[in-house]
PDB file of N, CA and C in Angstrom:
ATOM      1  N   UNK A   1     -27.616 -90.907 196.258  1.00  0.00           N
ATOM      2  CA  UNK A   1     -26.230 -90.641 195.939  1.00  0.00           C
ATOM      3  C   UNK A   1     -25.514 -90.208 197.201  1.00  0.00           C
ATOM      4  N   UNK A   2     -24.090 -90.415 197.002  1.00  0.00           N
ATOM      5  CA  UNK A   2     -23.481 -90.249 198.573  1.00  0.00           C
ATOM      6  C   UNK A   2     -22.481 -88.456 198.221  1.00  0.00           C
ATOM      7  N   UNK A   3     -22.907 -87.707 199.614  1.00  0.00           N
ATOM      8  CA  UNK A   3     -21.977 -86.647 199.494  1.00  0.00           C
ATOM      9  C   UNK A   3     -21.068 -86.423 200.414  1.00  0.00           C
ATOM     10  N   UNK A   4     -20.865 -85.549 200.905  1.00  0.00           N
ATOM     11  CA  UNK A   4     -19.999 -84.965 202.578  1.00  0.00           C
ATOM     12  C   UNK A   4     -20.771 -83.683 202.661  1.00  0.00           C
ATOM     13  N   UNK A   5     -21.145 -83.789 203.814  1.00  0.00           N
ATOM     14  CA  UNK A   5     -21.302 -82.746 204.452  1.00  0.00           C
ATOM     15  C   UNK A   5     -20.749 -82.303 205.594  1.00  0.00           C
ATOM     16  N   UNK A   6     -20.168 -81.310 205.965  1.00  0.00           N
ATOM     17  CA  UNK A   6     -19.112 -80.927 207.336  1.00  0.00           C
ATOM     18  C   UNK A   6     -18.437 -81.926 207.260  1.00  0.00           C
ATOM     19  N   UNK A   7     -17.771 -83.310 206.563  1.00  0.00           N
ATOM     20  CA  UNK A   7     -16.877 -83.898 206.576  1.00  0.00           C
ATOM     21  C   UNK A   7     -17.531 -85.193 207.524  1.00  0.00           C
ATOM     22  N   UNK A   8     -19.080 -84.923 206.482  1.00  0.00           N
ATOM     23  CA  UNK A   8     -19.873 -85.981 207.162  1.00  0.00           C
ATOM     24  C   UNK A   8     -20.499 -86.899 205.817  1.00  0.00           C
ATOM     25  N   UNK A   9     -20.219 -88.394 205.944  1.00  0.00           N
ATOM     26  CA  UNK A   9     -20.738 -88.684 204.462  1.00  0.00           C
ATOM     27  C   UNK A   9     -22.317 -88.746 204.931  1.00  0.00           C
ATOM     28  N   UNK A  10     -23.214 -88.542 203.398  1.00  0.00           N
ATOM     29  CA  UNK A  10     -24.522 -88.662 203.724  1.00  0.00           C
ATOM     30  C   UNK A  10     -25.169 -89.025 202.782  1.00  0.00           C
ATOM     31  N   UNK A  11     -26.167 -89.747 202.603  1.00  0.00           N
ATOM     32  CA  UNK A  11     -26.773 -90.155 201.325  1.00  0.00           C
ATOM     33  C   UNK A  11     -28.178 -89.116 200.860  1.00  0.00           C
ATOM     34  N   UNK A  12     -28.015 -89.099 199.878  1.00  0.00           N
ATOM     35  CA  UNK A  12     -29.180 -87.808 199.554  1.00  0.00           C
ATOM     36  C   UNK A  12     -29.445 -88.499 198.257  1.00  0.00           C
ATOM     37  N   UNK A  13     -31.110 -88.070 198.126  1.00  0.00           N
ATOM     38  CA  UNK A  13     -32.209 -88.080 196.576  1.00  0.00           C
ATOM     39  C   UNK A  13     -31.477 -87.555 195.234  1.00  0.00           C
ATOM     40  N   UNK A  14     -31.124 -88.325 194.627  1.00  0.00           N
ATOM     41  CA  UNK A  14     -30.739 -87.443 192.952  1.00  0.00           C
ATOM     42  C   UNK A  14     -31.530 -86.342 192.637  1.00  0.00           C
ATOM     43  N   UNK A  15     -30.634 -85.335 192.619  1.00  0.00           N
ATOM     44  CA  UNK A  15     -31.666 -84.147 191.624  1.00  0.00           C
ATOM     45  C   UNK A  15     -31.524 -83.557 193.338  1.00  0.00           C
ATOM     46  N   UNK A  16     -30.972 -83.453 194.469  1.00  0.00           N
ATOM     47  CA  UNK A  16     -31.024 -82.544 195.264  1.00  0.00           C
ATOM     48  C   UNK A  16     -31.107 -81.075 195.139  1.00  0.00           C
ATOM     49  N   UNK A  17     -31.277 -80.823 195.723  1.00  0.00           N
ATOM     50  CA  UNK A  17     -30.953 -78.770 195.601  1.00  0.00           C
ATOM     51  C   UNK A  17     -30.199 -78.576 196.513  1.00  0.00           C
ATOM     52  N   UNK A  18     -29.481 -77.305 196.412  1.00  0.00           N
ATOM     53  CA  UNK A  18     -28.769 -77.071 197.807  1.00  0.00           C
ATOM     54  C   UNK A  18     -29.423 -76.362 198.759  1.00  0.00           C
ATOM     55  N   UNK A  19     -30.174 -75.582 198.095  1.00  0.00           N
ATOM     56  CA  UNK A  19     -31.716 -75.135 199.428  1.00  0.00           C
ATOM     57  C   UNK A  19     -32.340 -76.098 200.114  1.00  0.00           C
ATOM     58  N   UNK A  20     -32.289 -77.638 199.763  1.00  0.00           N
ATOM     59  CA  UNK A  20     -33.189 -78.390 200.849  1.00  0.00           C
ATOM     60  C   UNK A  20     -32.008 -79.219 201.382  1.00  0.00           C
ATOM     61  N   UNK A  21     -31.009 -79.245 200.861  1.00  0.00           N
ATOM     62  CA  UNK A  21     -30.519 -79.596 201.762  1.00  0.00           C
ATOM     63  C   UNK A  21     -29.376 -78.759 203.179  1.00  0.00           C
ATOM     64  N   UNK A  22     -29.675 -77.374 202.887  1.00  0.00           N
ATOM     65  CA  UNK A  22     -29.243 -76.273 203.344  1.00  0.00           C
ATOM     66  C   UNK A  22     -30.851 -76.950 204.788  1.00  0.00           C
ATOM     67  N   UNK A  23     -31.826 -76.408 204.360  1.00  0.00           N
ATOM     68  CA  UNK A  23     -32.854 -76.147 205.236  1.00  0.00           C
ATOM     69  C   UNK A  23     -32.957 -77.541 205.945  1.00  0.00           C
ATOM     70  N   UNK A  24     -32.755 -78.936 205.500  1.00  0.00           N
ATOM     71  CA  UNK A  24     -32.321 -79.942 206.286  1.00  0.00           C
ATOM     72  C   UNK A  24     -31.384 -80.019 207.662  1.00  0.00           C
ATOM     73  N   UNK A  25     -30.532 -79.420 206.995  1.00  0.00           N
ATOM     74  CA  UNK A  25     -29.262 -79.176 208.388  1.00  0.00           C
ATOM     75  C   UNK A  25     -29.278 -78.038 208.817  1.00  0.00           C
ATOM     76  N   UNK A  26     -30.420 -76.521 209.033  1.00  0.00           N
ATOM     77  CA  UNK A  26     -29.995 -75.603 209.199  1.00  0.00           C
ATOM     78  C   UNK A  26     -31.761 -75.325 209.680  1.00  0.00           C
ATOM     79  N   UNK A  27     -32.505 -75.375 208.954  1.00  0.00           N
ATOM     80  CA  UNK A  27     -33.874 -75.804 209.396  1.00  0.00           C
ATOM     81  C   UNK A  27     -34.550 -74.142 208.492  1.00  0.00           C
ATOM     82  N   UNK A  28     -35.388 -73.530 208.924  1.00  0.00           N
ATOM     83  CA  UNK A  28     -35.942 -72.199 208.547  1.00  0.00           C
ATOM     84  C   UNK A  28     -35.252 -71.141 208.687  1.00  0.00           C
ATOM     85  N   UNK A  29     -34.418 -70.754 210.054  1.00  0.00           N
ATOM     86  CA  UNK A  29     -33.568 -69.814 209.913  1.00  0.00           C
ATOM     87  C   UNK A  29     -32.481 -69.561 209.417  1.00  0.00           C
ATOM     88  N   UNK A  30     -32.182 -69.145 208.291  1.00  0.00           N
ATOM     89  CA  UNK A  30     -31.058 -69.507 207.271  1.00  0.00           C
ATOM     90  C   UNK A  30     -30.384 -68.191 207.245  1.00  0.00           C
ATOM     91  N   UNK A  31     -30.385 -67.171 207.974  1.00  0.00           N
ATOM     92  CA  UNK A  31     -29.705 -65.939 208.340  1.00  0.00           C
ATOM     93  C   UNK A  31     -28.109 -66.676 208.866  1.00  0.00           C
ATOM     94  N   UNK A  32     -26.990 -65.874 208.025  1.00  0.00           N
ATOM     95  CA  UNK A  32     -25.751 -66.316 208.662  1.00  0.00           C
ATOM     96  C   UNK A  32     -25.091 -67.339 208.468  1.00  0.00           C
ATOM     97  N   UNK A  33     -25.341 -67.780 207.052  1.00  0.00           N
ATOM     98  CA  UNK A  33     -25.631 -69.398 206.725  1.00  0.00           C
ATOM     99  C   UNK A  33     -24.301 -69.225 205.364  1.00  0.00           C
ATOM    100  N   UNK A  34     -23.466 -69.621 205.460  1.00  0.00           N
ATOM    101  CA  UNK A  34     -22.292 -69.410 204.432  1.00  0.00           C
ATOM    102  C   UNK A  34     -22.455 -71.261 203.876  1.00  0.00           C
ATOM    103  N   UNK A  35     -22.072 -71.043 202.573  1.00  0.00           N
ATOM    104  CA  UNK A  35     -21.928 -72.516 201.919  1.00  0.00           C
ATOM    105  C   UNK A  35     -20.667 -72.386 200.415  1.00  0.00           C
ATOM    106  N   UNK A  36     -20.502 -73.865 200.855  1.00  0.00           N
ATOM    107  CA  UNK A  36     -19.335 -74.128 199.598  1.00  0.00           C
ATOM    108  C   UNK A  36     -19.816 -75.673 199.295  1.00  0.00           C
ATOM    109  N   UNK A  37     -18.974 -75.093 198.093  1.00  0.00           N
ATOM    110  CA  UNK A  37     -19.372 -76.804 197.408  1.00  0.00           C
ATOM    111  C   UNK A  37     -17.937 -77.062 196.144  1.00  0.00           C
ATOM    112  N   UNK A  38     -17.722 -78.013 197.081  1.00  0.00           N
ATOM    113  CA  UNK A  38     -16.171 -78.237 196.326  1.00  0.00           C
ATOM    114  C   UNK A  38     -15.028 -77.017 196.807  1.00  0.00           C
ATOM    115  N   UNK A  39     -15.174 -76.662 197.692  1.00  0.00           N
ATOM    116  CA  UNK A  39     -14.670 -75.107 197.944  1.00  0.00           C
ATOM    117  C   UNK A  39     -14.770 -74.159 197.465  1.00  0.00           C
ATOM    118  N   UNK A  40     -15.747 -73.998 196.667  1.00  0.00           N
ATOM    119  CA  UNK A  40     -16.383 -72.925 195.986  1.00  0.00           C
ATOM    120  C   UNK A  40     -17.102 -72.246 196.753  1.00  0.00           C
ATOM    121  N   UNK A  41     -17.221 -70.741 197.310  1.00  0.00           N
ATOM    122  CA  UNK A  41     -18.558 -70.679 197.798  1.00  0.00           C
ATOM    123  C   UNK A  41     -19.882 -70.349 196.999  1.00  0.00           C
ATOM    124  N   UNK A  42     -20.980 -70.527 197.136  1.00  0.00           N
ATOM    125  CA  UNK A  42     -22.197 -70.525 196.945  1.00  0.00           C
ATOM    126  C   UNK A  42     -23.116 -69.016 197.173  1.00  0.00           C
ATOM    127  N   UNK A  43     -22.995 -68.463 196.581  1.00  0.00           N
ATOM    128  CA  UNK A  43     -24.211 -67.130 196.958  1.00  0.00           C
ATOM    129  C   UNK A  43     -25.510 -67.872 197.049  1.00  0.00           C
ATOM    130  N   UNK A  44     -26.161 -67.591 198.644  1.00  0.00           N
ATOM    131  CA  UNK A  44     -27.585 -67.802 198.382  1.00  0.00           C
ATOM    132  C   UNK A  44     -28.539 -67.589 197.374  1.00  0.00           C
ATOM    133  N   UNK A  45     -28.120 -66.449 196.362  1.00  0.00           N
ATOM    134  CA  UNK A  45     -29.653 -66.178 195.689  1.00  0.00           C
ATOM    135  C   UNK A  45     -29.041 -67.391 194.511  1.00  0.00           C
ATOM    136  N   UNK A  46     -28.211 -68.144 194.335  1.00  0.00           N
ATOM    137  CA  UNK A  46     -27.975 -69.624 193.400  1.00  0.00           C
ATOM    138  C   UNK A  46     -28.895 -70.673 194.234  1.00  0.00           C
ATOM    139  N   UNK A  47     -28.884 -70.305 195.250  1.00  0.00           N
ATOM    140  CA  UNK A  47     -29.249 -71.963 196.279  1.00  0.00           C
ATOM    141  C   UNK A  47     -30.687 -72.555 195.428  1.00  0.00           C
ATOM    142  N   UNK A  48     -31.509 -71.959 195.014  1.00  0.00           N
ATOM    143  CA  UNK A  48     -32.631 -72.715 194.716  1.00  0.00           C
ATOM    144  C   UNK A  48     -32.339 -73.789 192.983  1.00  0.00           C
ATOM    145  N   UNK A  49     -31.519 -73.057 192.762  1.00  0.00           N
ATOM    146  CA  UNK A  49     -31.137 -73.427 191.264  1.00  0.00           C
ATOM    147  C   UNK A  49     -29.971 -74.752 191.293  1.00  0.00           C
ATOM    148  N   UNK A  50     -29.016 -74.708 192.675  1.00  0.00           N
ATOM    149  CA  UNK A  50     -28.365 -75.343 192.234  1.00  0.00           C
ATOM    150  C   UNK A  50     -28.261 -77.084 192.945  1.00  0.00           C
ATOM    151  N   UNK A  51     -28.025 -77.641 191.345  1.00  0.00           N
ATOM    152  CA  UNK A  51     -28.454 -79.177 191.982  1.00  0.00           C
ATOM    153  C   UNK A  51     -27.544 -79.914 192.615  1.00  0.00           C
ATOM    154  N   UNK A  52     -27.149 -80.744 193.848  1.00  0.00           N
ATOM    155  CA  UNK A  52     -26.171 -80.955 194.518  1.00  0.00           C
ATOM    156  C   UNK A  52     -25.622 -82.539 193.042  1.00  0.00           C
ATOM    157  N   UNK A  53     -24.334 -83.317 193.350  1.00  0.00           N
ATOM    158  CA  UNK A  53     -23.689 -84.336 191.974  1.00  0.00           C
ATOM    159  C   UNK A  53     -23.279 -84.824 193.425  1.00  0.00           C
ATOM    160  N   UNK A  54     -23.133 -86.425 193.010  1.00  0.00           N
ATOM    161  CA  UNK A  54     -22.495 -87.257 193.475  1.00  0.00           C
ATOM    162  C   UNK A  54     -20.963 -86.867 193.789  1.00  0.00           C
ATOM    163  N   UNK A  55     -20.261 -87.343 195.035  1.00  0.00           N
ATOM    164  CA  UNK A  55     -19.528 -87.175 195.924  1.00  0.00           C
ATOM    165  C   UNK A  55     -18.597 -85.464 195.825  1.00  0.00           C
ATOM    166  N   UNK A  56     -20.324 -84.842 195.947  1.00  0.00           N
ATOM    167  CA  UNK A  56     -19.553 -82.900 196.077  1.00  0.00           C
ATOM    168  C   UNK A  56     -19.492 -82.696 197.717  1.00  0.00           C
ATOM    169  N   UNK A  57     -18.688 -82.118 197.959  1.00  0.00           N
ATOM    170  CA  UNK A  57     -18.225 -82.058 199.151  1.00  0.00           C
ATOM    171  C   UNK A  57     -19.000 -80.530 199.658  1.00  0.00           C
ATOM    172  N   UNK A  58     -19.653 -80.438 200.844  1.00  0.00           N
ATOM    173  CA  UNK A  58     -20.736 -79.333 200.949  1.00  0.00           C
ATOM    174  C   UNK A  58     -19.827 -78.785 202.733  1.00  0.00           C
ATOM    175  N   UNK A  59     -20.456 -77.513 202.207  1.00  0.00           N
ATOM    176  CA  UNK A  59     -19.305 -77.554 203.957  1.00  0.00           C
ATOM    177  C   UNK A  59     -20.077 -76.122 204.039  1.00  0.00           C
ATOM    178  N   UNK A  60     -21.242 -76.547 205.021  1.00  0.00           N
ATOM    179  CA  UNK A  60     -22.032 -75.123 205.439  1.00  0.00           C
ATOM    180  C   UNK A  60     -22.137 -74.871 206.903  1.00  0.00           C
ATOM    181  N   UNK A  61     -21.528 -73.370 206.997  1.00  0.00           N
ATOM    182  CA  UNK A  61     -20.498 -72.430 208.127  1.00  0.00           C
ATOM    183  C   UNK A  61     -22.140 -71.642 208.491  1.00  0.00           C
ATOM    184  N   UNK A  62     -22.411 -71.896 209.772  1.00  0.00           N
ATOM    185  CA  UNK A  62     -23.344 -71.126 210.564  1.00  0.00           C
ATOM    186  C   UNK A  62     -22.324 -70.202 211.862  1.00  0.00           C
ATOM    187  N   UNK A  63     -22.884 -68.878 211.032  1.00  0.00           N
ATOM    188  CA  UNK A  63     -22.278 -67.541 211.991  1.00  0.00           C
ATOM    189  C   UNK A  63     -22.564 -67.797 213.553  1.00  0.00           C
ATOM    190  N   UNK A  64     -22.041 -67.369 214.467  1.00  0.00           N
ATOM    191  CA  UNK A  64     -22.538 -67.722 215.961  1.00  0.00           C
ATOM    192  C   UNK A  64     -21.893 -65.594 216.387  1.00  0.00           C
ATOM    193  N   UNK A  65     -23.068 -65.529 217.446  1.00  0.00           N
ATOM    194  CA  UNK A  65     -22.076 -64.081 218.099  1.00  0.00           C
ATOM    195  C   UNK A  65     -21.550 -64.641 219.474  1.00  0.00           C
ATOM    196  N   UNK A  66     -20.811 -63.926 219.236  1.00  0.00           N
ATOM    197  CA  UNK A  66     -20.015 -64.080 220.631  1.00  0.00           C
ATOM    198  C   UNK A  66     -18.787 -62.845 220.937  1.00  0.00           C
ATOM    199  N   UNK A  67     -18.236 -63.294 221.962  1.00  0.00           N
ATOM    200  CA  UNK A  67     -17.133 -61.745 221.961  1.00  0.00           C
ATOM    201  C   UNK A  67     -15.687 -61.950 222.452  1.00  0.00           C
TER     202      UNK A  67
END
């Protein structure tokens, strides 16, 4: 099925999660890791539960420090 991610289209497995596809683009360190879906945001402790739908728009914000 086709989604967006960062305003990137991408094709992904039916029945996705948003945890693998979080850890796809973000890898193991998932500290700092903000997500929306449809502009909704997403609390991590949902991520394992929730299943990504055909053309949902995903837009996941990695914190950076700087000054």
């Amino acid at each position: 099925m086709t989604i967006s991610v960062n305003n990137q289209t991408q094709e992904i497995e039916a029945q996705t999660l948003l945890s693998e596809l979080v850890f796809l683009h973000v890898g193991e360190k998932q500290k700092g890791i903000a997500v929306a879906i449809n502009g909704e945001v997403k609390p991590k402790s949902i991520w394992e539960a929730c299943r990504l739908n055909e053309n949902d728009d995903v837009l996941i914000i990695k914190a950076t420090q700087g000054g």
